[in-house]
């Protein structure tokens, strides 16, 4: 990818959040409640990523402070309205946008990032887009292992575990979570602002937000970020140091036939399974593989920490390993080197949301797929009837993500080497059934031996809650007999239910896979 050096000039983190979401800053002084007759209502109800669903709430609260969130929650509870919370708006399923939602609390005006002297940590509003967060932290020379999509909001991303291009080196986002501020609702219906920190009270509430998913326990207003081992005395040492520069390129995948596909994907998975240990030198490499239907425009994006003295040799070794026996050969675009800030600005994915209709299905891999599973994937992904925006994605995991015990965070899959995502995406409502069925059958057939889902065992690690799939709670598609929550939370589910019962006793916060209450 060719670089054009540019800087994002953002007056403030709040300004960044508003501009990325096309919400004029001038409106921040207007009433914080938007109703169906108001001009902003259509935009606020349609800014969700997945256009298969749209909510039609009676009102949308757009707070600018934690106290305004608290007041909005209490008002909605008093009026008996079912609440949904929107952070960045990148949710893959109907947790917010559904016909049951009567009030939305939209956090897009809450995008402040600052150093909190009291807690000696970075304070990050839940509505902050990751792109703005990266830029603000880079001013201190530090960064976090957050996602590659710059428009994703911190709220849902962090609460579900959070990972990205630096996770193989630095762990999950929640491994750097020191505290969380949450608006919860008690038995009496009163909304309260609760702060939970590692060395303070309410430790279970903090733990639940280290992978327990958003929309379960209350409304997160902000996160406090500080890495283990830092005392917070110096902001420039409170989080990992930013890489000086990164190598990047794209490898275009020919995969002209089934044998070429099986060989290349097999090589790719074997490479990352072999190099998944926390101390492996290839933890500096992040190379997601994206395969499009018809095998058209499929590619591997390569990101490699160029601070490593052997970075170029590592890149060559990787390309050689995954190319072995593959015919025709991969096409390599020019290898670029740029500063970390420029890499985030120009190579990480843009903030905009394209407005697709989406069906997502995910899995963690503890072992590589068998040859038969690879052939099943080929038969589905090579089908030219599904040309367009859909992708079969593989995202390297392992490394530092697996240095934390499964019970230490609510995200339990801390021993996997890869994430798989079926991301079916299309534009026309009339294609819904065709694409959804395609994604469902591909997933079912790949995991046929375990009831159509990746039941956690020696080779499967379950699924990722930030890529939610209500099919896992549907006995028509999950015939394993294993409940949906075991695939997402494993043995941590009982503790999450206890936290839910304590902090949301009236089940104010709920969705189609909510803790303690979902179907199945």
XYZ file of C-alpha atoms in Angstrom:
520
model
C 0.000 0.000 0.000
C 1.415 3.408 -0.957
C 1.531 5.966 1.806
C 0.442 9.598 1.659
C 1.636 11.176 4.875
C -1.121 13.049 6.659
C -1.975 14.172 10.126
C -5.379 14.138 11.765
C -5.876 17.568 13.277
C -8.475 17.194 15.976
C -9.265 20.028 18.351
C -10.248 17.674 21.154
C -11.213 14.070 21.763
C -14.865 15.142 21.920
C -14.447 16.816 18.564
C -12.917 13.659 17.138
C -15.838 11.534 18.245
C -18.395 13.972 16.870
C -16.695 14.466 13.518
C -16.189 10.748 12.916
C -19.877 10.195 13.541
C -20.958 13.231 11.483
C -22.680 14.818 14.472
C -22.035 18.594 14.502
C -20.331 19.883 17.620
C -22.749 22.779 17.783
C -25.479 20.400 18.833
C -23.637 19.555 22.055
C -25.358 22.554 23.705
C -28.845 21.503 22.573
C -31.215 19.317 24.584
C -29.757 15.870 25.282
C -32.943 14.024 24.280
C -33.802 13.334 20.626
C -37.332 12.272 19.737
C -38.852 10.900 16.503
C -39.865 14.360 15.238
C -36.378 15.832 15.743
C -33.935 16.297 12.822
C -31.185 14.082 14.285
C -33.472 11.133 15.008
C -33.063 9.383 11.652
C -29.272 9.673 11.727
C -29.032 8.403 15.298
C -31.278 5.400 14.651
C -29.440 4.453 11.455
C -25.824 4.689 12.544
C -25.588 1.024 13.495
C -23.217 -1.128 11.456
C -25.709 -3.871 10.629
C -28.602 -2.518 8.574
C -30.633 -5.696 8.953
C -32.161 -4.072 11.997
C -33.242 -0.563 12.932
C -34.668 0.471 16.272
C -37.545 2.958 16.553
C -37.197 4.142 20.151
C -39.474 6.665 21.802
C -36.401 8.742 22.602
C -32.653 8.807 22.299
C -30.558 10.259 25.105
C -27.296 11.819 23.938
C -25.421 12.618 27.168
C -22.189 14.574 27.472
C -21.375 13.752 31.093
C -21.544 10.782 33.430
C -24.233 12.514 35.482
C -26.339 12.967 32.352
C -26.021 9.232 31.683
C -27.139 8.498 35.231
C -30.129 10.811 34.926
C -31.087 9.329 31.554
C -30.955 5.770 32.894
C -33.026 6.660 35.944
C -35.623 8.458 33.811
C -35.951 5.507 31.444
C -36.351 3.066 34.332
C -38.956 5.311 35.942
C -40.897 5.445 32.666
C -40.656 1.681 32.160
C -38.674 1.906 28.919
C -36.407 -0.864 27.733
C -32.913 0.587 27.378
C -30.181 -0.128 24.838
C -26.749 1.502 24.870
C -24.756 2.493 21.802
C -21.057 3.311 21.892
C -19.346 3.268 18.479
C -22.261 1.625 16.721
C -20.289 -1.302 15.259
C -22.391 -4.059 16.792
C -22.766 -7.084 14.495
C -26.192 -8.187 15.723
C -29.457 -6.816 17.119
C -28.381 -5.991 20.671
C -29.322 -2.305 20.195
C -31.292 -2.173 16.957
C -34.447 -4.223 17.446
C -38.173 -3.682 17.845
C -37.939 -4.159 21.614
C -35.712 -1.130 22.227
C -37.732 1.798 23.572
C -34.888 4.123 24.561
C -31.297 4.392 23.343
C -28.500 5.968 25.329
C -26.092 7.053 22.613
C -22.575 7.862 23.803
C -21.222 9.435 20.617
C -20.724 12.833 22.321
C -18.617 11.295 25.062
C -15.147 11.035 23.516
C -12.782 12.610 26.035
C -9.368 11.081 26.712
C -7.168 12.527 29.436
C -4.697 11.638 32.139
C -6.487 11.185 35.461
C -4.134 12.293 38.242
C -6.436 10.977 40.947
C -6.393 7.396 39.683
C -3.018 7.649 37.926
C -4.467 6.211 34.724
C -5.733 7.303 31.337
C -9.445 8.101 31.483
C -11.228 7.093 28.258
C -14.870 7.921 27.651
C -16.858 4.939 26.411
C -17.886 6.738 23.223
C -14.305 7.383 22.128
C -13.511 5.935 18.675
C -10.347 3.838 18.684
C -8.754 6.105 16.085
C -9.064 9.113 18.391
C -7.800 7.036 21.319
C -4.688 5.950 19.418
C -3.924 9.525 18.442
C -4.371 10.920 21.957
C -2.208 8.220 23.556
C 0.466 8.657 20.903
C 0.961 12.168 22.231
C 2.316 10.523 25.381
C 4.400 8.019 23.397
C 2.232 5.086 24.513
C -0.389 2.845 22.926
C -2.730 -0.065 23.576
C -3.442 -3.394 21.797
C -6.844 -2.260 20.556
C -8.590 -3.038 17.298
C -7.647 -2.256 13.729
C -11.007 -0.567 12.928
C -10.604 3.070 13.932
C -14.319 3.839 14.102
C -15.118 1.202 16.733
C -16.133 2.718 20.059
C -14.180 1.966 23.209
C -17.311 0.960 25.131
C -18.232 -2.323 23.484
C -14.716 -3.103 22.285
C -13.062 -3.090 25.701
C -15.964 -4.660 27.594
C -15.863 -7.673 25.256
C -12.126 -8.220 25.691
C -10.678 -6.173 22.845
C -7.740 -7.198 20.670
C -5.830 -5.916 17.659
C -2.558 -5.793 15.711
C -0.361 -5.474 18.822
C -2.149 -8.088 20.941
C 0.340 -10.853 20.167
C 2.962 -8.621 21.780
C 0.911 -6.824 24.450
C -2.112 -8.982 25.264
C -5.791 -8.051 25.194
C -7.162 -4.591 25.860
C -8.556 -5.769 29.187
C -5.076 -6.777 30.306
C -4.441 -3.023 30.535
C -7.746 -2.132 32.204
C -7.264 -0.646 35.657
C -10.785 0.567 36.328
C -14.270 1.140 34.958
C -17.000 3.653 35.778
C -20.486 2.209 35.373
C -24.014 3.501 35.873
C -25.936 0.653 37.492
C -29.563 0.296 38.608
C -30.484 -1.025 42.035
C -33.519 -2.997 43.124
C -35.338 0.252 43.912
C -34.812 1.576 40.370
C -32.305 4.223 41.412
C -29.348 4.730 39.078
C -25.937 5.038 40.687
C -22.463 5.905 39.413
C -20.100 3.131 40.511
C -16.320 3.154 40.178
C -14.553 -0.199 40.210
C -10.745 -0.403 40.243
C -8.143 -3.114 40.678
C -6.951 -1.856 44.045
C -10.280 -0.467 45.202
C -13.847 -1.644 45.821
C -16.228 -3.484 43.486
C -13.563 -5.752 42.018
C -16.129 -8.212 40.632
C -17.796 -5.462 38.599
C -14.438 -4.546 37.092
C -13.694 -8.218 36.361
C -17.057 -8.615 34.573
C -16.008 -5.870 32.152
C -12.811 -7.705 31.204
C -14.629 -9.732 28.561
C -18.180 -10.086 29.865
C -19.504 -8.036 26.961
C -21.320 -4.728 26.762
C -24.933 -4.090 27.690
C -25.046 -6.605 30.520
C -24.430 -4.843 33.830
C -25.033 -1.141 33.283
C -23.823 1.746 31.146
C -20.046 2.184 31.050
C -19.235 5.886 31.070
C -15.450 5.603 31.061
C -12.514 3.250 31.393
C -9.271 3.736 33.290
C -6.267 2.336 31.440
C -3.009 1.461 33.138
C -0.810 -1.572 32.513
C 0.141 -4.114 35.183
C 3.507 -3.232 36.678
C 2.994 0.521 36.356
C 2.294 2.584 39.458
C 0.895 5.416 37.359
C 3.445 7.960 38.536
C 4.368 8.803 34.942
C 1.815 8.836 32.075
C 4.549 8.040 29.553
C 5.130 4.742 31.357
C 1.557 3.879 32.308
C 0.906 1.947 29.088
C 3.169 0.162 26.581
C 5.537 2.299 24.573
C 4.430 2.864 20.980
C 6.498 1.093 18.309
C 8.852 3.425 16.510
C 7.879 2.191 13.055
C 6.033 -0.630 11.319
C 6.507 -2.615 8.132
C 3.382 -3.183 6.086
C 2.342 -4.679 2.800
C -0.371 -6.796 1.257
C -0.008 -10.251 -0.230
C -2.552 -10.908 -2.953
C -3.757 -14.502 -2.929
C -4.347 -16.247 -6.270
C -5.739 -19.584 -4.966
C -6.916 -20.540 -8.424
C -8.192 -23.956 -7.340
C -9.086 -26.054 -4.326
C -5.642 -27.585 -3.903
C -3.982 -24.179 -3.923
C -6.499 -22.921 -1.350
C -6.022 -25.906 0.950
C -2.242 -25.657 0.725
C -2.047 -21.914 1.377
C -4.570 -21.786 4.215
C -3.033 -24.910 5.719
C 0.431 -23.303 5.583
C -0.901 -20.105 7.105
C -2.622 -21.794 10.029
C 0.343 -24.100 10.661
C 2.702 -21.115 10.765
C 0.755 -19.272 13.446
C 0.067 -22.425 15.438
C 3.805 -23.080 15.459
C 4.579 -19.470 16.440
C 1.915 -18.904 19.094
C 4.022 -19.131 22.263
C 4.272 -15.948 24.362
C 8.050 -15.764 23.904
C 8.077 -16.544 20.175
C 9.911 -13.943 18.085
C 6.995 -13.804 15.616
C 4.692 -12.204 18.174
C 5.828 -8.973 16.464
C 3.911 -10.118 13.351
C 0.203 -9.549 12.768
C -1.051 -10.782 9.402
C -4.828 -11.178 9.070
C -5.974 -13.204 6.077
C -9.123 -12.106 4.255
C -10.716 -14.392 1.673
C -13.569 -13.094 -0.437
C -16.191 -15.234 -2.193
C -14.998 -16.384 -5.569
C -11.440 -15.965 -4.218
C -11.456 -12.495 -5.814
C -9.322 -9.731 -4.219
C -8.328 -12.001 -1.340
C -5.266 -10.901 0.586
C -3.094 -10.994 3.667
C -2.403 -7.658 5.320
C 1.059 -7.819 6.906
C 1.929 -5.592 9.867
C 5.302 -6.113 11.538
C 7.021 -4.159 14.300
C 10.008 -2.673 12.466
C 11.841 -1.929 15.729
C 12.935 -5.550 15.604
C 16.437 -5.686 14.061
C 15.494 -8.832 12.134
C 12.114 -7.535 10.952
C 12.862 -7.857 7.229
C 14.230 -11.374 7.664
C 11.128 -12.313 9.650
C 8.922 -11.038 6.854
C 10.810 -13.092 4.266
C 10.585 -16.182 6.449
C 6.838 -15.748 6.852
C 6.231 -15.336 3.126
C 8.390 -18.358 2.329
C 6.557 -20.516 4.867
C 3.026 -19.729 3.745
C 3.955 -19.890 0.033
C 5.469 -23.373 0.138
C 3.927 -25.519 -2.587
C 1.399 -22.861 -3.559
C 0.871 -22.420 -7.305
C 0.410 -19.815 -8.687
C 2.578 -17.724 -6.420
C 1.393 -14.935 -4.150
C 1.680 -11.399 -5.483
C 3.520 -9.134 -3.049
C 2.912 -5.397 -3.091
C 5.866 -3.158 -2.163
C 6.987 -3.485 1.443
C 6.570 -0.124 3.173
C 8.044 1.196 6.407
C 6.397 4.063 8.243
C 6.066 5.483 11.724
C 3.577 3.845 14.010
C 1.358 6.951 13.921
C 1.322 6.955 10.113
C 0.623 3.227 10.042
C -2.417 3.698 12.253
C -3.557 6.682 10.187
C -3.082 5.110 6.762
C -3.162 1.320 7.111
C -5.580 0.663 9.960
C -9.145 0.530 8.667
C -11.048 3.792 8.158
C -13.575 5.031 10.682
C -16.629 5.077 8.425
C -19.346 2.427 8.565
C -20.478 1.248 5.115
C -24.029 0.264 6.003
C -23.971 -3.410 5.117
C -26.466 -6.044 6.108
C -24.427 -8.556 8.085
C -24.352 -12.032 9.560
C -21.282 -12.869 11.666
C -20.076 -16.207 13.049
C -16.781 -16.666 14.870
C -14.490 -19.202 16.481
C -11.214 -19.495 18.360
C -8.773 -22.120 17.082
C -6.563 -24.074 19.473
C -5.396 -26.351 16.654
C -5.373 -25.934 12.879
C -8.293 -27.072 10.787
C -8.181 -30.526 9.229
C -7.833 -30.899 5.470
C -11.517 -31.802 5.263
C -12.511 -28.625 7.104
C -10.363 -26.596 4.704
C -12.096 -28.232 1.755
C -15.495 -27.395 3.237
C -14.483 -23.749 3.553
C -13.305 -23.737 -0.052
C -16.584 -25.116 -1.355
C -18.498 -22.285 0.296
C -16.089 -19.392 -0.199
C -15.363 -20.202 -3.858
C -19.064 -19.880 -4.738
C -19.319 -16.887 -7.134
C -22.981 -16.339 -6.233
C -21.818 -14.543 -3.102
C -19.421 -12.083 -4.696
C -19.365 -8.719 -2.949
C -18.500 -7.508 0.501
C -18.474 -10.818 2.396
C -15.233 -12.237 3.805
C -13.857 -15.283 5.532
C -11.295 -13.842 7.937
C -8.479 -15.299 10.029
C -6.868 -13.077 12.658
C -3.693 -14.228 14.440
C -4.037 -14.628 18.188
C -1.760 -16.281 20.726
C 1.484 -14.789 21.987
C 0.902 -12.431 24.911
C -2.870 -12.999 24.752
C -2.220 -16.443 26.228
C -0.130 -15.365 29.220
C -3.162 -14.715 31.425
C -5.130 -17.425 33.221
C -8.623 -18.109 31.872
C -10.268 -17.064 35.151
C -8.231 -13.855 35.553
C -10.437 -12.086 33.025
C -13.995 -12.732 31.923
C -12.678 -13.542 28.421
C -11.768 -17.225 28.854
C -10.160 -18.269 25.556
C -6.601 -17.486 26.618
C -5.001 -20.501 24.954
C -5.919 -20.074 21.277
C -3.702 -19.146 18.347
C -6.250 -17.812 15.849
C -9.675 -16.206 15.506
C -11.908 -17.146 12.582
C -14.724 -14.900 11.423
C -17.359 -15.541 8.783
C -18.460 -12.026 7.908
C -21.314 -12.295 5.430
C -22.182 -8.821 4.132
C -24.554 -7.631 1.428
C -26.611 -4.584 0.494
C -30.153 -5.602 -0.511
C -32.872 -6.747 1.943
C -34.052 -9.273 -0.614
C -30.750 -11.136 -0.248
C -31.068 -11.624 3.516
C -32.131 -15.261 3.527
C -29.613 -16.291 0.872
C -26.571 -14.801 2.627
C -27.615 -15.710 6.162
C -28.192 -19.323 5.121
C -24.817 -19.414 3.346
C -23.005 -18.258 6.503
C -24.964 -20.609 8.756
C -24.360 -23.685 6.623
C -20.650 -22.970 6.178
C -20.215 -22.714 9.947
C -22.385 -25.750 10.647
C -20.497 -27.927 8.185
C -17.039 -26.859 9.370
C -18.035 -27.814 12.919
C -20.183 -30.804 12.037
C -18.281 -33.097 14.400
C -19.162 -30.906 17.409
C -22.801 -30.177 16.709
C -22.350 -27.299 14.284
C -20.517 -25.027 16.715
C -16.916 -24.774 18.044
C -17.481 -26.536 21.353
C -14.444 -25.838 23.561
C -12.103 -28.818 23.543
C -8.521 -29.596 22.554
C -8.938 -28.035 19.089
C -11.709 -25.440 19.507
C -11.789 -22.468 21.867
C -15.410 -21.380 21.560
C -16.514 -18.015 20.168
C -15.882 -14.286 20.685
C -18.679 -12.248 22.284
C -17.781 -9.097 20.334
C -18.753 -11.051 17.205
C -22.124 -12.118 18.632
C -24.197 -14.854 17.029
C -27.619 -15.633 18.563
C -27.652 -18.865 16.526
C -25.479 -20.348 19.261
C -28.551 -20.183 21.518
C -30.767 -21.768 18.860
C -31.059 -25.561 18.989
C -31.692 -25.600 15.232
C -28.095 -24.496 14.598
C -26.384 -25.556 17.804
C -27.090 -29.279 18.088
C -24.161 -29.940 20.418
C -26.165 -29.814 23.630
C -23.610 -27.296 24.932
C -25.238 -23.999 25.974
C -24.338 -20.799 24.141
C -22.708 -19.244 27.197
C -20.142 -22.008 27.479
C -18.903 -21.156 23.995
C -18.491 -17.483 24.917
C -17.516 -17.589 28.592
C -16.572 -21.143 29.521
C -16.268 -21.701 33.255
C -16.505 -17.945 33.909
C -20.235 -17.837 33.258
C -21.368 -18.669 36.797
C -19.327 -15.792 38.207
C -20.699 -13.441 35.548
C -24.241 -14.442 36.514
C -23.481 -13.625 40.131
C -22.184 -10.179 39.162
C -25.292 -9.643 37.030
C -27.582 -10.550 39.925
C -25.781 -8.144 42.254
C -25.523 -5.120 39.978
C -28.584 -5.483 37.717
C -31.142 -7.287 39.896
C -34.111 -6.098 37.805
C -32.547 -7.114 34.472
C -32.708 -3.568 33.145
C -29.875 -4.256 30.713
C -30.637 -7.123 28.381
C -30.256 -8.309 24.797
C -30.489 -11.556 22.834
C -27.349 -13.019 24.469
C -27.411 -11.187 27.786
C -25.863 -12.800 30.799
C -28.183 -14.761 33.030
C -31.285 -14.066 30.968
C -30.824 -15.001 27.308
C -32.692 -17.819 25.634
C -31.164 -21.256 26.043
